[in-house]
Amino acid sequence: MTEDIKPLGMPKWGLAMTEGKVTGWLVAEGDAITAGQEILEIETSKIANVWESPHTGLLRRIVTAEGETVPVGALLGVVADAAVPDADLDAFVAAYRETQAAAVEAPPPEPRMIEVGGRPLRYLLAGEGTATPVLLIHGFGGDLTNWQLNQPALAEGRAVYAVDLPGHGGSAKDVAAPDVAGLAATLRGMLDALEIPRVHLAGHSLGGAIALQMALDQPARVASVSLVCSAGLGPEINMAYIEGFIAADKRKDMKTAVETLFADPSLVSRDMIDDLLKYKRLDGVLPALRAIAGAAFAGGQQSSVLAGRIGALPMPVQAIWGAADRIIPATHAAALPEEGRHVIASAGHMVHIENPAEVNRLIGTLLAAE
Amino acid sequence: MSKKSFRQAINEALAQEMRRDPRVVIMGEDNAGGIESQGEDDAWGGPLGVTKGLMPEFGRGRVLDTPITESAFIGAAATGLRPVAELMFVDFLGVCFDQIFNQAAKFRYMFGGNAVTPVVIRTMYGAGFRAASQHSQCLYPIFTHIPGLKVAIPSSAYEAKGLLTQAIRDDDPVIFLEHKMMYDDQEEVPDEPYTIPFGEAHLTREGGDVTIVAFGRMVQFANKVADELKREKIACTVIDPRTTSPLDTDSILESVEATGRLVVVDEASPRCNMATDVSAFIAQHAFRSLKAPIQMVCPPHTPVPFSPTLEDAYIPGPERIAAAVRAVMA
């Protein structure tokens, strides 16, 4: 009987998420819903986002009402066919609650450290399996948590690594080689140290240019490249943002800078700003950011434009862009052939946070094609 | 990044700055402890164990135990080193105040900027420890009154490490106040060194109805009240100024102009304390923004009582803060 009843559990978006608040149901009890349909708005201390139903059927019960905050995994609602009697639903909800209460939450994966060229790099590993692993590379000023809405989804049956670039997150703040080629060499060293022979790459912004460089350096090692609002495809870069981010040492200035990353500035949470300010206060971060910006964006332009060399790459390459990107123009996607261009409406530079489902689907297509 | 207590955060800031700069030395009563006594060195690490472990790493040459002569060791701090002196309880400032307010605070000004006094004075303050009138006061308004001194009052473990690192690297004399009820409070604190700039308030909560300005331990109470009142649909901004000198009046002004209501929470005695200072500033600069009289939540104007019942009643607690917020909302 229970296989006809499907639970909707509070999703876990990223490392730090332990609970989420239901800020709005987009469907009502009794509605027919389909897998992939946006049904729920959820807010965590880090981010607010829309959640898509994993199941198709009738939404028979709403268990967690709007405004309620519940732990990850807690029952939000129940999907079942009309034929399932109410008594069965009640029994299911009661049983689910019991197992939830008894379940000891598995400790979330902890980031690990690995030394490359004498300097520690921090990375987070999610998933396992025999399929070719994925390496996720964040952009300038970001860190591995930028992929918190993507990494778990991509980690079905394969290992997905998210790394902190040198000078970022928990990695060493003294950057040996701050240009795109140097950062690519460091990540190559990381793959060597982790004994990863072949890898799918997904890079955001500056991380995209690094992914492209890695693919050019070792084409046989790279199974596919997904470039998300990527650098490396044209000369333009919003230098006011880069400089504003480096200069911002107050909440207000940081908020102004970070809001340009999103099509919907309301996604910029207090915690996001706090975390960025905390990162920027660490010893060595400012010199690292200045060194990387100086090498990668010298004179207010991208130093490393690799667009002309993409045609020679043997592996599939795609560009995914937020149409409202105010950091790197979405027109740079034109560096790819038409079938490899995906411009997503109503999303900005952080398209992988603003529309994770679509970005995950697109990256997933290249992972599946291997 | 890992969870650390207020005590560990302070200890880590001291250790990291001592590793980074050989001129950083610490001195105080029982900082190392156990000298001339039987057993292992480092028996105490200060009265509440804050400096434990530093003496074995850096040796007695950089972790100096001093006699009970605050006037001497505070005075000795202006000699080219970057000393972190511990005044065990802020209540003892009377025996070394000349060196602080008339010497250290004046050197930069009187020598035309040619002299600096990079000394940090760490000191414990605050009531709740059953330590009676002479070991429980909040004397930071006195330091705040003296031009030339900087005054930092951390409200959490993260704040403590960043503000103390900034204090040690600062070329001016800094009074660093540690509430003795906070040493076991824990939160995530980065392992790496970092600094929090002085004179920049932290908005620990943001809401549009009421501005609560609180200092040191009172920030925790204010946060608690803000979280509780949120359920009653009263949205509070909580401002932790972090330093009372320099004081981030811009952030306070901006917030009160938006909310029109101000509650100031200060554990110091109510005459000439930070609450009166902030209230006067807002009355002068944002009077027309105010929708209700300013509320000050402070202890009564008495010594801190030794009776536990009276001491508990003396401390401005969450209930009184919540009542003040409701009063400005009424």
Coordinates of N, CA and C in Angstrom, one line a residue, chain A residues 149-321:
Chain A
L149 N 23.3 24.1 -4.3 CA 22.1 23.6 -4.8 C 22.3 22.7 -6.0
N150 N 23.6 22.5 -6.4 CA 23.9 21.7 -7.6 C 24.6 20.4 -7.2
Q151 N 25.6 20.5 -6.3 CA 26.4 19.3 -6.0 C 25.6 18.1 -5.6
P152 N 24.7 18.2 -4.7 CA 24.0 17.0 -4.3 C 23.2 16.4 -5.5
A153 N 22.6 17.2 -6.3 CA 21.8 16.7 -7.5 C 22.6 16.0 -8.5
L154 N 23.9 16.5 -8.7 CA 24.8 15.9 -9.7 C 25.4 14.6 -9.2
A155 N 25.3 14.4 -7.9 CA 26.1 13.3 -7.2 C 25.4 12.0 -7.2
E156 N 24.5 11.7 -8.1 CA 23.8 10.4 -8.2 C 24.7 9.5 -8.9
G157 N 25.2 8.5 -8.2 CA 26.1 7.5 -8.8 C 27.5 7.9 -9.2
R158 N 27.9 9.0 -8.8 CA 29.2 9.5 -9.1 C 29.8 10.4 -8.0
A159 N 31.1 10.5 -8.0 CA 31.7 11.4 -7.0 C 31.7 12.8 -7.7
V160 N 31.2 13.8 -6.9 CA 31.3 15.2 -7.3 C 32.1 16.0 -6.3
Y161 N 33.2 16.6 -6.9 CA 34.1 17.4 -6.0 C 33.8 18.9 -6.3
A162 N 33.7 19.6 -5.2 CA 33.7 21.1 -5.3 C 34.9 21.6 -4.6
V163 N 35.6 22.5 -5.2 CA 36.9 22.9 -4.6 C 36.9 24.4 -4.3
D164 N 37.6 24.8 -3.3 CA 37.9 26.2 -3.1 C 39.2 26.6 -3.8
L165 N 39.1 27.6 -4.7 CA 40.2 28.0 -5.5 C 41.3 28.6 -4.5
P166 N 42.5 28.6 -4.9 CA 43.5 29.3 -4.0 C 43.1 30.7 -3.7
G167 N 43.3 31.1 -2.5 CA 42.9 32.5 -2.0 C 41.4 32.5 -1.6
H168 N 40.7 31.4 -1.7 CA 39.3 31.5 -1.5 C 38.9 30.4 -0.4
G169 N 37.7 30.7 0.2 CA 37.1 29.7 1.1 C 38.1 29.2 2.2
G170 N 38.3 27.9 2.3 CA 39.2 27.4 3.3 C 40.6 27.0 2.7
S171 N 40.8 27.4 1.4 CA 42.2 27.1 0.8 C 43.2 28.1 1.3
A172 N 44.5 27.8 1.0 CA 45.5 28.7 1.4 C 45.3 30.0 0.7
K173 N 45.7 31.1 1.5 CA 45.4 32.4 1.0 C 46.6 33.0 0.2
D174 N 47.8 32.4 0.3 CA 48.9 32.9 -0.5 C 48.8 32.1 -1.9
V175 N 48.6 32.8 -2.9 CA 48.4 32.3 -4.2 C 49.7 32.3 -5.0
A176 N 50.1 31.1 -5.4 CA 51.4 30.9 -6.1 C 51.3 31.5 -7.5
A177 N 50.3 31.1 -8.3 CA 50.2 31.6 -9.6 C 48.7 32.1 -9.8
P178 N 48.5 33.4 -9.8 CA 47.1 33.9 -9.7 C 46.4 34.0 -11.1
D179 N 47.1 33.7 -12.2 CA 46.4 33.9 -13.5 C 45.7 32.6 -13.8
V180 N 44.9 32.6 -14.9 CA 44.0 31.5 -15.2 C 44.9 30.2 -15.5
A181 N 46.0 30.4 -16.2 CA 46.8 29.2 -16.4 C 47.4 28.6 -15.1
G182 N 47.8 29.5 -14.2 CA 48.3 29.0 -13.0 C 47.3 28.4 -12.1
L183 N 46.1 28.9 -12.1 CA 45.0 28.3 -11.3 C 44.6 27.0 -11.9
A184 N 44.6 26.9 -13.2 CA 44.3 25.6 -13.9 C 45.4 24.6 -13.5
A185 N 46.6 25.0 -13.4 CA 47.7 24.1 -13.1 C 47.6 23.6 -11.7
T186 N 47.1 24.4 -10.8 CA 46.9 24.0 -9.4 C 45.8 23.0 -9.3
L187 N 44.7 23.2 -10.0 CA 43.6 22.2 -10.0 C 44.0 20.9 -10.7
R188 N 44.9 21.0 -11.7 CA 45.4 19.8 -12.3 C 46.2 19.0 -11.2
G189 N 47.0 19.7 -10.4 CA 47.8 19.1 -9.4 C 46.8 18.4 -8.3
M190 N 45.7 19.1 -8.1 CA 44.7 18.5 -7.2 C 44.2 17.2 -7.7
L191 N 43.8 17.1 -9.0 CA 43.3 15.9 -9.6 C 44.4 14.8 -9.6
D192 N 45.7 15.2 -9.8 CA 46.8 14.2 -9.7 C 46.8 13.7 -8.3
A193 N 46.8 14.6 -7.3 CA 46.9 14.1 -5.9 C 45.8 13.2 -5.5
L194 N 44.6 13.5 -6.0 CA 43.4 12.7 -5.7 C 43.3 11.4 -6.6
E195 N 44.3 11.3 -7.5 CA 44.3 10.2 -8.5 C 43.0 10.1 -9.2
I196 N 42.6 11.2 -9.8 CA 41.4 11.2 -10.7 C 41.9 11.2 -12.1
P197 N 41.7 10.1 -12.9 CA 42.3 10.1 -14.2 C 41.5 10.9 -15.2
R198 N 40.2 11.0 -15.0 CA 39.3 11.6 -16.0 C 38.2 12.3 -15.3
V199 N 37.7 13.4 -15.8 CA 36.8 14.2 -15.0 C 35.9 15.1 -15.9
H200 N 34.6 15.3 -15.5 CA 33.8 16.3 -16.1 C 34.1 17.6 -15.4
L201 N 34.1 18.7 -16.1 CA 34.3 20.0 -15.4 C 33.1 20.9 -15.6
A202 N 32.8 21.6 -14.5 CA 31.8 22.6 -14.6 C 32.4 23.8 -13.8
G203 N 32.5 24.9 -14.5 CA 33.1 26.1 -13.9 C 32.2 27.3 -14.1
H204 N 32.1 28.1 -13.0 CA 31.3 29.3 -13.0 C 32.2 30.5 -13.1
S205 N 31.9 31.4 -14.0 CA 32.6 32.7 -14.1 C 34.1 32.5 -14.3
L206 N 34.9 33.0 -13.4 CA 36.4 32.8 -13.5 C 36.7 31.3 -13.5
G207 N 35.9 30.5 -12.8 CA 36.1 29.1 -12.7 C 35.8 28.4 -14.1
G208 N 35.0 29.0 -14.9 CA 34.8 28.5 -16.3 C 36.0 28.7 -17.2
A209 N 36.7 29.9 -17.1 CA 37.9 30.1 -17.8 C 38.9 29.0 -17.4
I210 N 39.0 28.7 -16.1 CA 39.9 27.8 -15.6 C 39.6 26.4 -16.1
A211 N 38.3 26.0 -16.1 CA 37.9 24.7 -16.7 C 38.3 24.6 -18.1
L212 N 38.1 25.7 -18.9 CA 38.4 25.7 -20.3 C 39.9 25.5 -20.5
Q213 N 40.7 26.2 -19.7 CA 42.2 26.1 -19.7 C 42.6 24.6 -19.4
M214 N 41.9 24.0 -18.4 CA 42.3 22.6 -18.1 C 42.0 21.7 -19.2
A215 N 40.9 22.0 -19.9 CA 40.5 21.1 -21.0 C 41.5 21.3 -22.2
L216 N 42.0 22.5 -22.4 CA 42.9 22.7 -23.5 C 44.3 22.1 -23.1
D217 N 44.6 22.1 -21.8 CA 45.9 21.6 -21.4 C 46.0 20.1 -21.5
Q218 N 44.8 19.4 -21.1 CA 44.8 18.0 -21.0 C 43.5 17.5 -21.6
P219 N 43.3 17.6 -22.9 CA 42.0 17.3 -23.5 C 41.6 15.8 -23.3
A220 N 42.5 14.9 -23.2 CA 42.1 13.5 -23.0 C 41.6 13.3 -21.6
R221 N 41.9 14.1 -20.7 CA 41.5 13.9 -19.3 C 40.1 14.5 -19.0
V222 N 39.6 15.3 -19.8 CA 38.4 16.0 -19.6 C 37.2 15.4 -20.4
A223 N 36.2 15.0 -19.7 CA 35.1 14.3 -20.4 C 34.1 15.3 -21.0
S224 N 33.9 16.4 -20.3 CA 33.0 17.4 -20.8 C 33.2 18.7 -20.0
V225 N 32.8 19.8 -20.6 CA 33.0 21.1 -20.0 C 31.7 21.9 -20.0
S226 N 31.2 22.2 -18.8 CA 30.0 23.1 -18.7 C 30.4 24.4 -18.2
L227 N 30.2 25.5 -19.0 CA 30.7 26.8 -18.7 C 29.5 27.6 -18.2
V228 N 29.5 28.0 -16.9 CA 28.3 28.7 -16.4 C 28.7 30.2 -16.2
C229 N 28.0 31.0 -17.0 CA 28.2 32.5 -17.0 C 29.7 32.7 -17.0
S230 N 30.4 32.1 -17.9 CA 31.8 31.9 -17.9 C 32.7 33.0 -18.3
A231 N 33.8 33.2 -17.7 CA 34.9 34.0 -18.2 C 35.6 33.2 -19.3
G232 N 36.5 33.9 -20.0 CA 37.3 33.2 -21.0 C 36.7 33.1 -22.4
L233 N 35.5 33.7 -22.5 CA 34.8 33.7 -23.9 C 34.7 35.0 -24.5
G234 N 35.2 36.1 -23.9 CA 35.2 37.4 -24.5 C 35.9 38.4 -23.6
P235 N 36.2 39.6 -24.0 CA 37.0 40.5 -23.2 C 36.2 41.2 -22.1
E236 N 34.9 41.4 -22.2 CA 34.2 42.2 -21.3 C 34.0 41.6 -19.9
I237 N 34.2 42.4 -18.9 CA 33.9 41.9 -17.5 C 33.5 43.2 -16.8
N238 N 32.5 43.1 -15.9 CA 32.0 44.2 -15.1 C 33.1 44.5 -14.0
M239 N 34.0 45.4 -14.4 CA 35.1 45.7 -13.5 C 34.7 46.5 -12.2
A240 N 33.6 47.2 -12.4 CA 33.0 48.0 -11.2 C 32.6 47.0 -10.1
Y241 N 32.1 45.8 -10.6 CA 31.7 44.8 -9.6 C 33.0 44.2 -8.9
I242 N 34.0 43.8 -9.7 CA 35.2 43.2 -9.2 C 35.8 44.2 -8.2
E243 N 35.9 45.5 -8.6 CA 36.6 46.4 -7.7 C 35.7 46.7 -6.4
G244 N 34.4 46.7 -6.7 CA 33.5 47.0 -5.6 C 33.5 45.8 -4.5
F245 N 33.6 44.6 -5.0 CA 33.7 43.4 -4.1 C 35.0 43.5 -3.3
I246 N 36.1 43.8 -4.0 CA 37.4 43.9 -3.3 C 37.4 45.0 -2.2
A247 N 36.8 46.2 -2.6 CA 36.8 47.3 -1.7 C 35.8 47.2 -0.5
A248 N 34.7 46.4 -0.7 CA 33.6 46.4 0.2 C 34.1 45.8 1.6
D249 N 34.1 46.6 2.6 CA 34.4 46.1 3.9 C 33.3 46.3 4.9
K250 N 32.2 46.9 4.4 CA 31.0 47.2 5.2 C 29.9 46.4 4.5
R251 N 28.9 46.1 5.4 CA 27.7 45.3 5.0 C 27.0 46.0 3.8
K252 N 26.8 47.3 3.9 CA 26.0 48.0 2.9 C 26.7 47.9 1.5
D253 N 28.0 48.1 1.5 CA 28.8 48.1 0.3 C 28.8 46.7 -0.3
M254 N 28.9 45.7 0.6 CA 29.0 44.3 0.1 C 27.6 43.9 -0.5
K255 N 26.6 44.4 0.2 CA 25.2 44.1 -0.3 C 25.0 44.7 -1.7
T256 N 25.4 45.9 -1.9 CA 25.3 46.6 -3.2 C 26.0 45.8 -4.2
A257 N 27.2 45.4 -3.9 CA 28.0 44.6 -4.9 C 27.4 43.3 -5.2
V258 N 27.0 42.6 -4.2 CA 26.5 41.2 -4.4 C 25.2 41.2 -5.1
E259 N 24.4 42.2 -4.9 CA 23.1 42.3 -5.5 C 23.2 42.3 -7.1
T260 N 24.3 42.8 -7.6 CA 24.5 42.8 -9.0 C 24.7 41.4 -9.6
L261 N 24.9 40.4 -8.7 CA 25.1 39.0 -9.1 C 23.8 38.3 -9.4
F262 N 22.7 38.9 -8.9 CA 21.4 38.2 -9.0 C 20.4 39.0 -9.9
A263 N 19.6 38.3 -10.6 CA 18.5 38.9 -11.3 C 17.4 39.4 -10.2
D264 N 17.3 38.5 -9.2 CA 16.4 38.8 -8.1 C 17.2 39.2 -6.9
P265 N 17.4 40.5 -6.6 CA 18.3 40.8 -5.5 C 17.8 40.4 -4.1
S266 N 16.5 40.0 -4.0 CA 16.0 39.6 -2.7 C 16.6 38.3 -2.3
L267 N 17.2 37.6 -3.2 CA 17.9 36.3 -2.8 C 19.2 36.6 -2.0
V268 N 19.6 37.8 -2.0 CA 20.8 38.1 -1.2 C 20.4 38.2 0.3
S269 N 20.8 37.2 1.1 CA 20.4 37.1 2.5 C 21.4 37.7 3.4
R270 N 21.0 38.0 4.6 CA 21.9 38.6 5.6 C 23.1 37.6 5.8
D271 N 22.8 36.3 5.9 CA 23.9 35.4 6.1 C 24.9 35.4 5.0
M272 N 24.4 35.5 3.8 CA 25.3 35.5 2.6 C 26.3 36.7 2.7
I273 N 25.8 37.9 3.1 CA 26.7 39.0 3.3 C 27.6 38.8 4.4
D274 N 27.1 38.3 5.5 CA 27.9 38.1 6.7 C 29.0 37.1 6.4
D275 N 28.7 36.0 5.7 CA 29.7 35.0 5.3 C 30.8 35.7 4.5
L276 N 30.4 36.5 3.5 CA 31.4 37.1 2.6 C 32.3 38.1 3.4
L277 N 31.7 38.9 4.3 CA 32.5 39.8 5.1 C 33.5 39.0 6.0
K278 N 33.0 37.9 6.5 CA 33.9 37.1 7.4 C 35.0 36.6 6.6
Y279 N 34.7 36.1 5.4 CA 35.8 35.6 4.5 C 36.8 36.7 4.2
K280 N 36.3 37.9 3.9 CA 37.2 39.0 3.4 C 38.0 39.5 4.6
R281 N 37.6 39.2 5.8 CA 38.4 39.7 7.0 C 39.6 38.8 7.2
L282 N 39.6 37.6 6.7 CA 40.7 36.6 7.0 C 42.0 37.2 6.5
D283 N 43.1 37.0 7.2 CA 44.4 37.4 6.8 C 44.7 36.8 5.4
G284 N 45.2 37.7 4.5 CA 45.7 37.2 3.2 C 44.7 37.2 2.1
V285 N 43.4 37.4 2.5 CA 42.4 37.4 1.4 C 42.5 38.5 0.5
L286 N 42.6 39.7 1.0 CA 42.6 40.9 0.1 C 43.8 40.9 -0.8
P287 N 45.0 40.6 -0.4 CA 46.1 40.5 -1.3 C 45.9 39.4 -2.4
A288 N 45.2 38.3 -2.0 CA 45.0 37.2 -2.9 C 44.0 37.6 -4.0
L289 N 42.9 38.3 -3.5 CA 41.9 38.8 -4.5 C 42.5 39.8 -5.4
R290 N 43.3 40.7 -4.9 CA 43.9 41.7 -5.8 C 44.9 41.0 -6.8
A291 N 45.6 40.0 -6.3 CA 46.5 39.3 -7.2 C 45.8 38.6 -8.4
I292 N 44.7 37.9 -8.0 CA 43.9 37.2 -9.0 C 43.2 38.2 -10.0
A293 N 42.6 39.2 -9.4 CA 42.0 40.2 -10.3 C 43.0 40.9 -11.2
G294 N 44.2 41.2 -10.6 CA 45.2 41.8 -11.4 C 45.7 40.9 -12.6
A295 N 45.7 39.6 -12.3 CA 46.2 38.7 -13.4 C 45.1 38.4 -14.4
A296 N 43.9 38.2 -13.9 CA 42.8 37.7 -14.7 C 42.1 38.8 -15.4
F297 N 42.0 40.0 -14.8 CA 41.2 41.1 -15.4 C 42.1 42.3 -15.5
A298 N 43.3 42.2 -16.0 CA 44.2 43.3 -16.0 C 43.7 44.4 -16.9
G299 N 43.7 45.7 -16.5 CA 43.2 46.8 -17.3 C 41.7 46.8 -17.5
G300 N 41.0 46.0 -16.7 CA 39.5 46.0 -16.8 C 39.0 45.1 -17.9
Q301 N 39.9 44.3 -18.4 CA 39.4 43.3 -19.4 C 39.9 41.9 -19.1
Q302 N 39.2 40.9 -19.6 CA 39.6 39.5 -19.3 C 40.9 39.3 -20.1
S303 N 41.9 38.8 -19.3 CA 43.2 38.6 -19.9 C 43.3 37.3 -20.7
S304 N 42.4 36.4 -20.4 CA 42.5 35.0 -20.9 C 41.2 34.7 -21.7
V305 N 41.2 35.1 -23.0 CA 40.1 34.8 -23.9 C 40.4 33.5 -24.7
L306 N 39.7 32.4 -24.4 CA 40.1 31.2 -25.0 C 39.0 30.7 -26.1
A307 N 38.1 31.6 -26.3 CA 36.9 31.2 -27.2 C 37.4 30.6 -28.5
G308 N 38.4 31.2 -29.1 CA 38.8 30.7 -30.5 C 39.3 29.3 -30.5
R309 N 39.6 28.7 -29.3 CA 40.2 27.4 -29.3 C 39.2 26.3 -28.9
I310 N 38.0 26.7 -28.7 CA 37.0 25.7 -28.2 C 36.7 24.7 -29.3
G311 N 36.7 25.2 -30.6 CA 36.4 24.3 -31.7 C 37.3 23.1 -31.8
A312 N 38.5 23.2 -31.3 CA 39.5 22.2 -31.5 C 39.4 21.1 -30.3
L313 N 38.5 21.4 -29.4 CA 38.4 20.5 -28.2 C 37.6 19.2 -28.6
P314 N 38.0 18.0 -28.2 CA 37.3 16.8 -28.6 C 36.1 16.5 -27.8
M315 N 36.0 17.1 -26.6 CA 34.9 16.7 -25.7 C 33.7 17.7 -25.9
P316 N 32.5 17.3 -25.4 CA 31.4 18.3 -25.5 C 31.6 19.5 -24.6
V317 N 31.3 20.6 -25.1 CA 31.4 21.9 -24.3 C 30.1 22.6 -24.5
Q318 N 29.5 23.1 -23.3 CA 28.3 23.9 -23.4 C 28.5 25.2 -22.6
A319 N 27.7 26.2 -22.9 CA 27.7 27.4 -22.2 C 26.2 27.6 -21.6
I320 N 26.2 27.9 -20.3 CA 24.9 28.1 -19.6 C 24.9 29.5 -19.1
W321 N 23.9 30.3 -19.4 CA 24.0 31.7 -19.0 C 22.7 32.2 -18.4

